[in-house]
């Protein structure tokens, strides 16, 4: 059982000193200077409300409203009594527990009762306490090192998320630009006639693009087929290499194995087996980078095959028709006298109409394909924007005291699943995720709820705040409430579940440990006397 909650409630042992005089019995050492009579043999209550004779202090009658005149008796219910506990740790208790005939565990010296009623066992208690404190200190010291590694993970995660935000923002910008470009193409395409589209498809450039596409598709299919056959051949040769008996002098098999090892760059199998325990046959037949390059090549080839060549051709035409691209061409109208320009423009427009170049828009399969491309581009932009929102939220939660802690120490445990077998059932708790109950006899799995919050009655950022996770909204019990779980955590060297209980119907209590709660001892601040 962990001792941290008990130890933190106790104070650092008060330096050995003589017990307070009978007149100031029950006074905390820090208040002793205030329990001195004035020159007139009068004494002021600690709240300054009145003065009383010095002889009225600890006379078993409550004179001061704040009860400060009776620190060593039970006369004032609002007063406290300090047990010196020489040899152990001093402690304070309510004055109502003084002289009640009971030996209070906080006062191992028995000073809360008349002399002879309770034995002084502080020496033995002090020895046991210091042994437990040493054990707890070692646990916290080791656990805090593991916790420090969690904090280091959070720092690396912060760098990763910041890089992801930057790259995703670039992707969103690129997707938005792509959408604008495709919209322009769709608008242009919808303004063209089917005949104009067909004429563009008859251009030498479009025909060449289609031929290249068909050839690339054939080569890609052949590449994939050869890759599958090569994988099968590698498996056969690897099995032959690892399974054949080198003492059996079959020269054909030996030559096949030797040839495979030479091509694949592998050591001879006999040399590998001599050092199998240390190195094994861990080397791959070929460089992994080759496989990565092959996969990347396939992805690039498939991307090229998915190109809309008609749209690409239209973009090329737009570029060719731009002022920069056509500035060197012949402009016949520029050579005409100004008086003939209106007539020329009329004749050109009339001729174009006759030839059908400005015919009304006409829906076609190609326009439908461009419409689909537009829808796909819009979907890709939405997906990129959603990824950006998600990664920004992840980055915001990383050092949020209400989520993963002010140091991000809990991020390492996000979705970490822990299990506890209780015989009939196995309980699984995925931190920040879902808790489940699984029947070991092969029955159904019940949800015990999803993560809802940390300990709501504590301040975010304090160790106690992270000592409990609440899971709510689980599967409904028959004739009962929805299942829920309270997971109480404490400092430990392992992330593990310790106990499972069901104090109320379908309301479960699970205890566990985690290094994430092993804060360094110095971070606890100054300890205080137990109240």
Coordinates of C-alpha atoms in Angstrom, one line a residue:
X1 CA 0.0 0.0 0.0
X2 CA 1.4 3.4 -0.9
X3 CA 2.2 5.7 1.9
X4 CA 2.3 9.0 0.1
X5 CA -1.1 10.4 1.2
X6 CA -0.2 9.6 4.9
X7 CA 3.4 11.0 4.7
X8 CA 2.3 14.2 3.1
X9 CA -0.2 14.9 5.9
X10 CA 2.6 14.8 8.5
X11 CA 5.2 17.4 9.3
X12 CA 8.9 17.3 9.3
X13 CA 10.0 16.2 12.8
X14 CA 10.2 19.2 15.2
X15 CA 13.8 19.5 16.6
X16 CA 14.2 17.8 19.9
X17 CA 13.5 20.3 22.7
X18 CA 12.2 20.4 26.2
X19 CA 8.4 20.0 26.5
X20 CA 6.5 23.2 27.1
X21 CA 6.0 24.2 30.7
X22 CA 2.7 23.1 32.3
X23 CA 1.3 26.7 31.9
X24 CA 1.5 26.4 28.1
X25 CA 0.8 22.8 27.6
X26 CA -0.5 22.0 24.1
X27 CA 1.0 25.1 22.4
X28 CA 2.7 24.7 19.0
X29 CA 6.4 25.6 19.2
X30 CA 5.8 28.4 16.7
X31 CA 3.3 30.1 19.1
X32 CA 5.3 29.7 22.3
X33 CA 6.7 33.3 22.2
X34 CA 3.1 34.5 22.3
X35 CA 2.4 32.7 25.5
X36 CA 4.3 35.0 27.8
X37 CA 2.6 37.1 30.5
X38 CA 2.9 40.9 30.3
X39 CA 4.5 42.8 33.1
X40 CA 1.1 43.3 34.7
X41 CA 0.7 39.5 34.8
X42 CA -2.0 39.8 32.2
X43 CA -2.2 38.0 28.9
X44 CA -4.0 39.0 25.7
X45 CA -6.0 36.4 23.7
X46 CA -4.4 35.7 20.3
X47 CA -7.2 37.4 18.5
X48 CA -6.6 40.5 20.6
X49 CA -10.2 40.6 21.7
X50 CA -9.5 40.9 25.5
X51 CA -6.9 40.4 28.2
X52 CA -7.1 37.9 31.0
X53 CA -5.0 37.0 34.0
X54 CA -2.1 34.8 33.2
X55 CA -3.4 32.3 35.7
X56 CA -6.5 31.9 33.5
X57 CA -4.5 30.2 30.8
X58 CA -5.1 26.4 30.8
X59 CA -7.4 26.7 33.8
X60 CA -10.0 24.4 32.1
X61 CA -12.3 27.4 31.5
X62 CA -12.8 29.1 28.1
X63 CA -12.2 32.8 28.5
X64 CA -11.1 33.9 24.9
X65 CA -13.6 33.8 22.0
X66 CA -11.0 32.2 19.8
X67 CA -10.2 29.5 22.5
X68 CA -6.6 30.4 22.5
X69 CA -6.4 30.5 26.4
X70 CA -7.0 26.7 26.6
X71 CA -4.5 25.1 24.3
X72 CA -3.8 22.3 26.8
X73 CA -7.4 21.4 27.9
X74 CA -10.6 20.5 26.3
X75 CA -12.5 23.5 27.6
X76 CA -12.7 25.4 24.3
X77 CA -14.1 23.4 21.4
X78 CA -12.6 25.8 18.8
X79 CA -9.0 25.3 20.1
X80 CA -6.3 22.9 19.0
X81 CA -3.8 20.8 21.1
X82 CA -0.2 20.2 20.0
X83 CA 1.4 16.9 20.9
X84 CA 5.2 17.3 20.9
X85 CA 5.8 13.6 20.1
X86 CA 9.5 13.8 20.9
X87 CA 11.3 11.2 18.8
X88 CA 8.7 11.2 16.1
X89 CA 6.6 14.0 14.5
X90 CA 4.7 16.6 16.3
X91 CA 0.9 16.8 15.5
X92 CA -2.1 18.9 16.3
X93 CA -5.6 17.6 17.2
X94 CA -8.9 19.2 18.1
X95 CA -9.1 20.3 21.7
X96 CA -12.3 18.3 22.0
X97 CA -10.2 15.1 21.9
X98 CA -8.1 16.1 24.9
X99 CA -8.7 14.4 28.2
X100 CA -11.5 12.2 26.7
X101 CA -9.9 9.0 28.0
X102 CA -8.9 7.8 24.5
X103 CA -5.3 7.5 23.3
X104 CA -5.2 9.4 20.1
X105 CA -2.9 7.8 17.4
X106 CA -1.6 11.3 16.4
X107 CA -0.3 11.8 20.0
X108 CA 2.1 8.8 20.4
X109 CA 3.5 10.5 23.5
X110 CA 0.2 10.3 25.3
X111 CA 0.3 14.0 26.1
X112 CA -3.4 14.5 25.2
X113 CA -4.4 12.5 28.3
X114 CA -3.4 12.8 32.0
X115 CA -0.1 11.3 32.9
X116 CA -0.1 7.5 33.1
X117 CA -3.2 7.0 31.0
X118 CA -1.5 6.5 27.6
X119 CA 2.1 5.1 27.1
X120 CA 4.7 7.0 25.2
X121 CA 5.5 4.9 22.1
X122 CA 7.0 7.7 20.0
X123 CA 10.5 6.1 19.8
X124 CA 9.1 2.9 18.2
X125 CA 6.6 4.8 16.0
X126 CA 9.4 7.2 14.9
X127 CA 11.6 4.3 13.8
X128 CA 8.8 2.7 11.8
X129 CA 7.9 6.1 10.3
X130 CA 11.4 6.9 9.2
X131 CA 11.8 3.5 7.5
X132 CA 8.5 4.1 5.7
X133 CA 9.6 7.6 4.7
X134 CA 12.9 6.3 3.4
X135 CA 11.0 3.7 1.3
X136 CA 8.6 6.3 0.0
X137 CA 11.5 8.7 -0.8
X138 CA 13.2 6.0 -2.9
X139 CA 10.0 5.3 -4.7
X140 CA 9.4 8.9 -5.5
X141 CA 12.9 9.5 -6.5
X142 CA 12.9 6.6 -9.0
X143 CA 9.3 7.4 -10.2
X144 CA 10.1 11.1 -10.7
X145 CA 12.9 10.0 -13.2
X146 CA 10.3 8.1 -15.2
X147 CA 8.0 11.1 -15.0
X148 CA 10.8 13.2 -16.3
X149 CA 11.0 11.0 -19.4
X150 CA 7.2 11.6 -19.9
X151 CA 7.9 15.4 -19.8
X152 CA 10.7 14.9 -22.4
X153 CA 8.2 13.1 -24.6
X154 CA 5.8 16.0 -24.3
X155 CA 8.6 18.4 -25.4
X156 CA 9.3 16.3 -28.5
X157 CA 5.6 16.0 -29.1
X158 CA 5.3 19.8 -29.0
X159 CA 8.0 20.1 -31.6
X160 CA 6.2 17.5 -33.8
X161 CA 2.9 19.1 -33.5
X162 CA 4.3 22.6 -34.3
X163 CA 5.9 21.1 -37.4
X164 CA 2.6 19.4 -38.2
X165 CA 0.7 22.7 -37.8
X166 CA 3.1 24.4 -40.2
X167 CA 3.0 21.7 -42.8
X168 CA -0.8 21.3 -42.6
X169 CA -1.2 25.1 -43.0
X170 CA 0.9 24.8 -46.2
X171 CA -1.3 21.9 -47.4
X172 CA -4.5 23.9 -46.7
X173 CA -3.1 26.8 -48.7
X174 CA -2.1 24.4 -51.6
X175 CA -5.6 22.8 -51.5
X176 CA -7.3 26.2 -51.6
X177 CA -5.1 27.2 -54.6
X178 CA -5.9 23.9 -56.3
X179 CA -9.6 24.5 -55.7
X180 CA -9.4 27.9 -57.3
X181 CA -7.6 26.5 -60.3
X182 CA -10.0 23.7 -60.8
X183 CA -13.0 26.1 -60.5
X184 CA -11.5 28.3 -63.2
X185 CA -11.0 25.2 -65.5
X186 CA -14.6 24.1 -64.9
X187 CA -15.9 27.6 -65.7
X188 CA -13.9 27.6 -68.9
X189 CA -14.9 24.1 -69.9
X190 CA -18.5 24.7 -69.3
X191 CA -18.3 27.7 -71.7
X192 CA -16.9 25.5 -74.5
X193 CA -19.0 23.4 -76.9
X194 CA -18.6 19.7 -77.2
X195 CA -17.1 20.2 -80.7
X196 CA -14.4 22.4 -79.3
X197 CA -13.6 19.9 -76.6
X198 CA -13.3 17.1 -79.3
X199 CA -11.1 19.3 -81.4
X200 CA -8.7 19.8 -78.5
X201 CA -8.6 16.1 -77.9
X202 CA -7.5 15.6 -81.5
X203 CA -4.4 17.8 -81.0
X204 CA -1.0 16.1 -81.3
X205 CA -0.1 17.2 -77.8
X206 CA -3.2 15.5 -76.3
X207 CA -2.7 12.4 -78.3
X208 CA 0.9 12.2 -77.1
X209 CA -0.1 12.6 -73.5
X210 CA -2.7 9.8 -73.9
X211 CA -0.1 7.5 -75.5
X212 CA 2.4 8.2 -72.7
X213 CA -0.3 7.6 -70.1
X214 CA -1.2 4.2 -71.6
X215 CA 2.4 3.2 -71.8
X216 CA 3.0 4.3 -68.2
X217 CA -0.1 2.3 -67.0
X218 CA 1.3 -0.8 -68.8
X219 CA 4.7 -0.4 -67.3
X220 CA 3.3 0.1 -63.8
X221 CA 1.2 -3.1 -64.1
X222 CA 4.3 -4.9 -65.3
X223 CA 6.4 -3.5 -62.5
X224 CA 3.8 -4.6 -59.8
X225 CA 3.6 -8.1 -61.4
X226 CA 7.4 -8.4 -61.4
X227 CA 7.6 -7.2 -57.8
X228 CA 5.1 -9.8 -56.6
X229 CA 7.0 -12.6 -58.5
X230 CA 10.3 -11.2 -57.0
X231 CA 8.9 -11.3 -53.5
X232 CA 7.8 -14.9 -54.0
X233 CA 11.2 -15.9 -55.4
X234 CA 12.9 -14.2 -52.4
X235 CA 10.7 -16.2 -50.0
X236 CA 11.6 -19.5 -51.7
X237 CA 15.3 -18.8 -51.8
X238 CA 15.3 -17.5 -48.2
X239 CA 13.6 -20.7 -47.0
X240 CA 16.0 -22.8 -49.0
X241 CA 18.9 -20.9 -47.5
X242 CA 17.8 -21.3 -43.9
X243 CA 16.5 -24.8 -44.2
X244 CA 19.0 -26.8 -46.3
X245 CA 21.6 -29.1 -44.8
X246 CA 25.1 -27.9 -45.7
X247 CA 26.5 -31.3 -44.9
X248 CA 24.5 -32.8 -47.7
X249 CA 26.6 -32.3 -50.8
X250 CA 24.0 -31.4 -53.3
X251 CA 26.0 -29.0 -55.5
X252 CA 22.9 -27.7 -57.3
X253 CA 21.3 -26.5 -54.0
X254 CA 24.7 -25.3 -52.8
X255 CA 25.3 -23.2 -55.9
X256 CA 21.7 -21.8 -55.7
X257 CA 22.2 -20.7 -52.1
X258 CA 25.6 -19.3 -52.8
X259 CA 24.3 -17.3 -55.8
X260 CA 21.4 -16.0 -53.8
X261 CA 23.6 -14.8 -51.0
X262 CA 25.9 -13.1 -53.4
X263 CA 23.1 -11.2 -55.2
X264 CA 21.3 -10.3 -52.0
X265 CA 24.5 -9.3 -50.2
X266 CA 24.0 -11.7 -47.4
X267 CA 26.7 -13.6 -45.4
X268 CA 27.0 -17.3 -45.8
X269 CA 24.3 -19.1 -43.8
X270 CA 27.0 -21.2 -41.9
X271 CA 28.7 -18.0 -40.7
X272 CA 25.3 -16.6 -39.5
X273 CA 24.4 -19.8 -37.6
X274 CA 27.7 -19.7 -35.7
X275 CA 26.7 -16.3 -34.2
X276 CA 23.0 -16.7 -34.2
X277 CA 22.4 -15.8 -30.6
X278 CA 24.0 -12.5 -31.0
X279 CA 23.1 -11.4 -34.5
X280 CA 20.6 -13.9 -35.9
X281 CA 19.5 -13.6 -39.5
X282 CA 18.3 -10.1 -39.1
X283 CA 19.6 -8.6 -42.3
X284 CA 17.2 -8.1 -45.2
X285 CA 17.8 -9.4 -48.7
X286 CA 17.8 -5.9 -50.1
X287 CA 18.2 -2.4 -48.7
X288 CA 14.9 -1.2 -47.2
X289 CA 15.4 2.1 -49.0
X290 CA 15.0 0.3 -52.3
X291 CA 11.5 -0.9 -51.2
X292 CA 10.7 2.7 -50.1
X293 CA 11.9 4.1 -53.4
X294 CA 9.8 1.5 -55.3
X295 CA 6.7 2.4 -53.3
X296 CA 7.3 6.1 -53.9
X297 CA 7.8 5.5 -57.6
X298 CA 4.5 3.6 -57.8
X299 CA 2.7 6.4 -56.0
X300 CA 4.1 9.0 -58.3
X301 CA 3.2 6.9 -61.4
X302 CA -0.4 6.5 -60.1
X303 CA -0.5 10.2 -59.5
X304 CA 0.5 10.9 -63.1
X305 CA -2.0 8.4 -64.4
X306 CA -4.8 10.2 -62.5
X307 CA -4.0 13.5 -64.2
X308 CA -6.8 15.1 -66.2
X309 CA -5.0 15.6 -69.5
X310 CA -7.8 17.7 -71.1
X311 CA -7.7 20.1 -68.2
X312 CA -3.9 20.2 -68.4
X313 CA -4.2 21.0 -72.1
X314 CA -6.7 23.7 -71.5
X315 CA -4.3 25.3 -68.9
X316 CA -1.6 25.1 -71.6
X317 CA -3.9 26.8 -74.1
X318 CA -4.6 29.6 -71.6
X319 CA -0.9 30.1 -71.0
X320 CA -0.2 30.1 -74.7
X321 CA -3.0 32.6 -75.3
X322 CA -1.8 34.9 -72.5
X323 CA -0.3 38.3 -73.5
X324 CA 3.2 37.2 -72.4
X325 CA 3.0 34.0 -74.5
X326 CA 1.4 35.5 -77.6
X327 CA 3.2 38.8 -77.7
X328 CA 5.4 37.6 -80.6
X329 CA 2.5 36.4 -82.8
X330 CA 1.0 38.2 -85.8
X331 CA -1.9 40.5 -85.0
X332 CA -3.6 41.1 -88.3
X333 CA -5.9 43.8 -87.0
X334 CA -3.0 45.9 -86.0
X335 CA -2.0 46.4 -89.7
X336 CA -5.4 47.7 -90.7
X337 CA -6.3 51.4 -90.9
X338 CA -8.4 52.5 -88.0
X339 CA -11.4 53.1 -90.3
X340 CA -11.5 49.4 -91.3
X341 CA -11.1 47.9 -87.8
X342 CA -14.8 47.9 -86.8
X343 CA -15.7 46.1 -90.1
X344 CA -12.9 43.6 -89.5
X345 CA -14.1 42.8 -86.0
X346 CA -17.7 42.3 -87.2
X347 CA -16.6 39.9 -90.0
X348 CA -14.4 37.9 -87.6
X349 CA -17.3 37.6 -85.0
X350 CA -19.7 36.6 -87.8
X351 CA -17.3 34.0 -89.2
X352 CA -16.6 32.5 -85.7
X353 CA -20.4 32.2 -85.1
X354 CA -20.8 30.4 -88.5
X355 CA -18.0 28.0 -87.7
X356 CA -19.6 27.2 -84.3
X357 CA -16.7 28.3 -82.1
X358 CA -19.1 30.3 -79.9
X359 CA -21.9 27.8 -79.7
X360 CA -23.9 27.5 -76.5
X361 CA -22.5 25.4 -73.7
X362 CA -23.2 21.7 -73.9
X363 CA -22.9 19.2 -71.1
X364 CA -20.5 16.3 -71.8
X365 CA -18.8 13.4 -70.0
X366 CA -15.7 15.5 -69.7
X367 CA -17.6 18.3 -68.0
X368 CA -18.9 15.7 -65.6
X369 CA -15.4 14.5 -64.9
X370 CA -14.3 18.1 -64.2
X371 CA -17.3 18.5 -61.9
X372 CA -16.1 15.4 -60.0
X373 CA -12.6 16.8 -59.8
X374 CA -14.1 20.0 -58.3
X375 CA -16.0 18.0 -55.7
X376 CA -12.8 16.0 -54.9
X377 CA -10.8 19.2 -54.5
X378 CA -13.4 20.6 -52.2
X379 CA -13.3 17.4 -50.1
X380 CA -9.5 17.4 -49.9
X381 CA -9.6 21.0 -48.7
X382 CA -12.2 20.2 -46.0
X383 CA -10.1 17.2 -44.9
X384 CA -6.9 19.3 -44.7
X385 CA -8.8 22.0 -42.7
X386 CA -10.1 19.4 -40.4
X387 CA -6.6 17.9 -39.8
X388 CA -5.4 21.4 -39.1
X389 CA -8.1 22.0 -36.5
X390 CA -7.3 18.7 -34.9
X391 CA -3.5 19.2 -34.7
X392 CA -4.0 22.7 -33.4
X393 CA -6.3 21.4 -30.7
X394 CA -3.8 18.7 -29.8
X395 CA -1.1 21.3 -29.4
X396 CA -3.4 23.4 -27.3
X397 CA -4.2 20.5 -25.0
X398 CA -0.6 19.4 -24.6
X399 CA 0.3 21.8 -21.8
X400 CA -3.2 22.5 -20.6
X401 CA -3.3 21.8 -16.9
X402 CA -6.9 20.6 -17.3
X403 CA -6.0 18.0 -19.9
X404 CA -2.4 16.6 -20.0
X405 CA -0.9 18.6 -17.2
X406 CA 1.1 21.9 -17.1
X407 CA 4.3 20.0 -18.0
X408 CA 2.5 17.7 -20.5
X409 CA 3.5 14.6 -18.4
X410 CA 0.2 12.8 -19.1
X411 CA 0.5 13.0 -22.9
X412 CA 2.7 9.9 -22.9
X413 CA -0.2 7.9 -21.4
X414 CA -2.9 9.1 -23.8
X415 CA -4.9 6.0 -24.8
X416 CA -2.6 3.7 -22.8
X417 CA -4.7 0.6 -22.0
X418 CA -4.2 -1.2 -18.7
X419 CA -5.9 -4.5 -17.6
X420 CA -6.7 -6.3 -14.4
X421 CA -7.9 -9.9 -14.3
X422 CA -10.2 -10.6 -11.4
X423 CA -11.0 -14.2 -12.2
X424 CA -14.5 -13.9 -13.7
X425 CA -13.8 -10.7 -15.5
X426 CA -10.9 -8.7 -17.0
X427 CA -11.2 -5.0 -16.6
X428 CA -9.6 -2.7 -19.2
X429 CA -9.0 1.0 -18.7
X430 CA -7.7 3.1 -21.6
X431 CA -6.6 6.4 -20.0
X432 CA -8.4 9.3 -21.7
X433 CA -10.3 6.7 -23.6
X434 CA -12.8 4.0 -22.6
X435 CA -13.1 1.5 -19.8
X436 CA -14.5 -2.0 -20.5
X437 CA -15.5 -5.2 -18.6
X438 CA -14.7 -8.4 -20.4
X439 CA -16.1 -11.8 -19.3
X440 CA -13.2 -14.4 -19.2
X441 CA -15.6 -17.2 -20.0
X442 CA -16.1 -15.8 -23.5
X443 CA -19.1 -13.6 -22.8
X444 CA -19.9 -10.2 -24.0
X445 CA -17.9 -7.0 -23.5
X446 CA -19.6 -4.1 -21.6
X447 CA -18.5 -0.5 -21.8
X448 CA -18.0 1.0 -18.4
X449 CA -17.9 4.5 -19.8
X450 CA -15.6 7.0 -21.5
X451 CA -13.2 9.4 -19.9
X452 CA -15.1 12.5 -18.6
X453 CA -12.8 14.5 -16.3
X454 CA -10.1 14.6 -13.7
X455 CA -10.9 15.1 -10.1
X456 CA -13.3 18.0 -10.2
X457 CA -13.0 19.0 -6.5
X458 CA -9.3 19.8 -6.7
X459 CA -7.3 22.6 -8.4
X460 CA -6.0 21.8 -11.9
X461 CA -2.2 21.5 -11.9
X462 CA -2.0 20.0 -8.4
X463 CA -1.0 16.4 -7.8
X464 CA -4.4 15.6 -6.2
X465 CA -6.2 16.9 -9.3
X466 CA -4.6 14.1 -11.4
X467 CA -5.2 11.4 -8.8
X468 CA -8.6 10.4 -10.2
X469 CA -10.1 9.8 -13.7
X470 CA -13.9 9.6 -14.1
X471 CA -15.4 7.4 -16.8
X472 CA -19.2 7.9 -17.4
X473 CA -21.9 6.9 -19.9
X474 CA -21.2 3.2 -20.1
X475 CA -23.6 0.4 -21.1
X476 CA -26.8 0.4 -19.1
X477 CA -27.2 -2.2 -16.4
X478 CA -30.2 -4.4 -16.5
X479 CA -32.8 -2.7 -14.3
X480 CA -30.1 -0.3 -13.2
X481 CA -28.1 2.8 -14.1
X482 CA -25.5 3.3 -16.8
X483 CA -22.1 1.8 -15.9
X484 CA -19.4 4.2 -14.7
X485 CA -15.9 4.0 -13.2
X486 CA -13.8 6.0 -10.8
X487 CA -10.1 5.3 -11.3
X488 CA -8.0 6.4 -8.3
X489 CA -4.3 6.7 -9.1
X490 CA -1.2 7.1 -7.0
X491 CA 2.6 7.2 -7.4
X492 CA 4.2 3.9 -8.6
X493 CA 7.0 2.7 -10.8
X494 CA 4.6 0.9 -13.2
X495 CA 1.4 1.9 -15.0
X496 CA -0.9 -0.8 -13.6
X497 CA -4.3 -1.5 -12.1
X498 CA -4.2 -2.9 -8.6
X499 CA -7.8 -3.5 -7.4
X500 CA -11.3 -3.5 -8.7
X501 CA -14.4 -3.1 -6.6
X502 CA -18.1 -2.4 -7.1
X503 CA -19.3 -0.3 -4.1
X504 CA -22.6 0.5 -5.7
X505 CA -24.5 -1.4 -8.4
X506 CA -22.8 -0.8 -11.8
X507 CA -20.5 1.9 -10.2
X508 CA -17.0 0.6 -10.2
X509 CA -13.9 1.8 -8.2
X510 CA -10.5 0.9 -9.6
X511 CA -7.1 1.7 -8.1
X512 CA -3.8 1.9 -9.9
X513 CA -0.4 3.4 -10.0
X514 CA 1.6 5.5 -12.5
X515 CA 5.0 7.3 -12.5
X516 CA 3.2 10.4 -13.8
X517 CA 2.1 11.1 -10.2
X518 CA 5.7 10.7 -8.8
X519 CA 6.4 14.4 -8.5
X520 CA 9.9 15.3 -7.1
X521 CA 9.9 15.6 -3.4
X522 CA 11.0 19.2 -3.4
X523 CA 8.1 20.2 -5.6
X524 CA 5.7 19.5 -2.7
X525 CA 6.8 22.7 -0.9
X526 CA 7.1 23.0 2.8
X527 CA 5.3 20.3 4.7
X528 CA 2.9 21.3 7.5
X529 CA 1.8 19.8 10.7
X530 CA -1.1 17.4 10.6
X531 CA -4.3 19.2 11.6

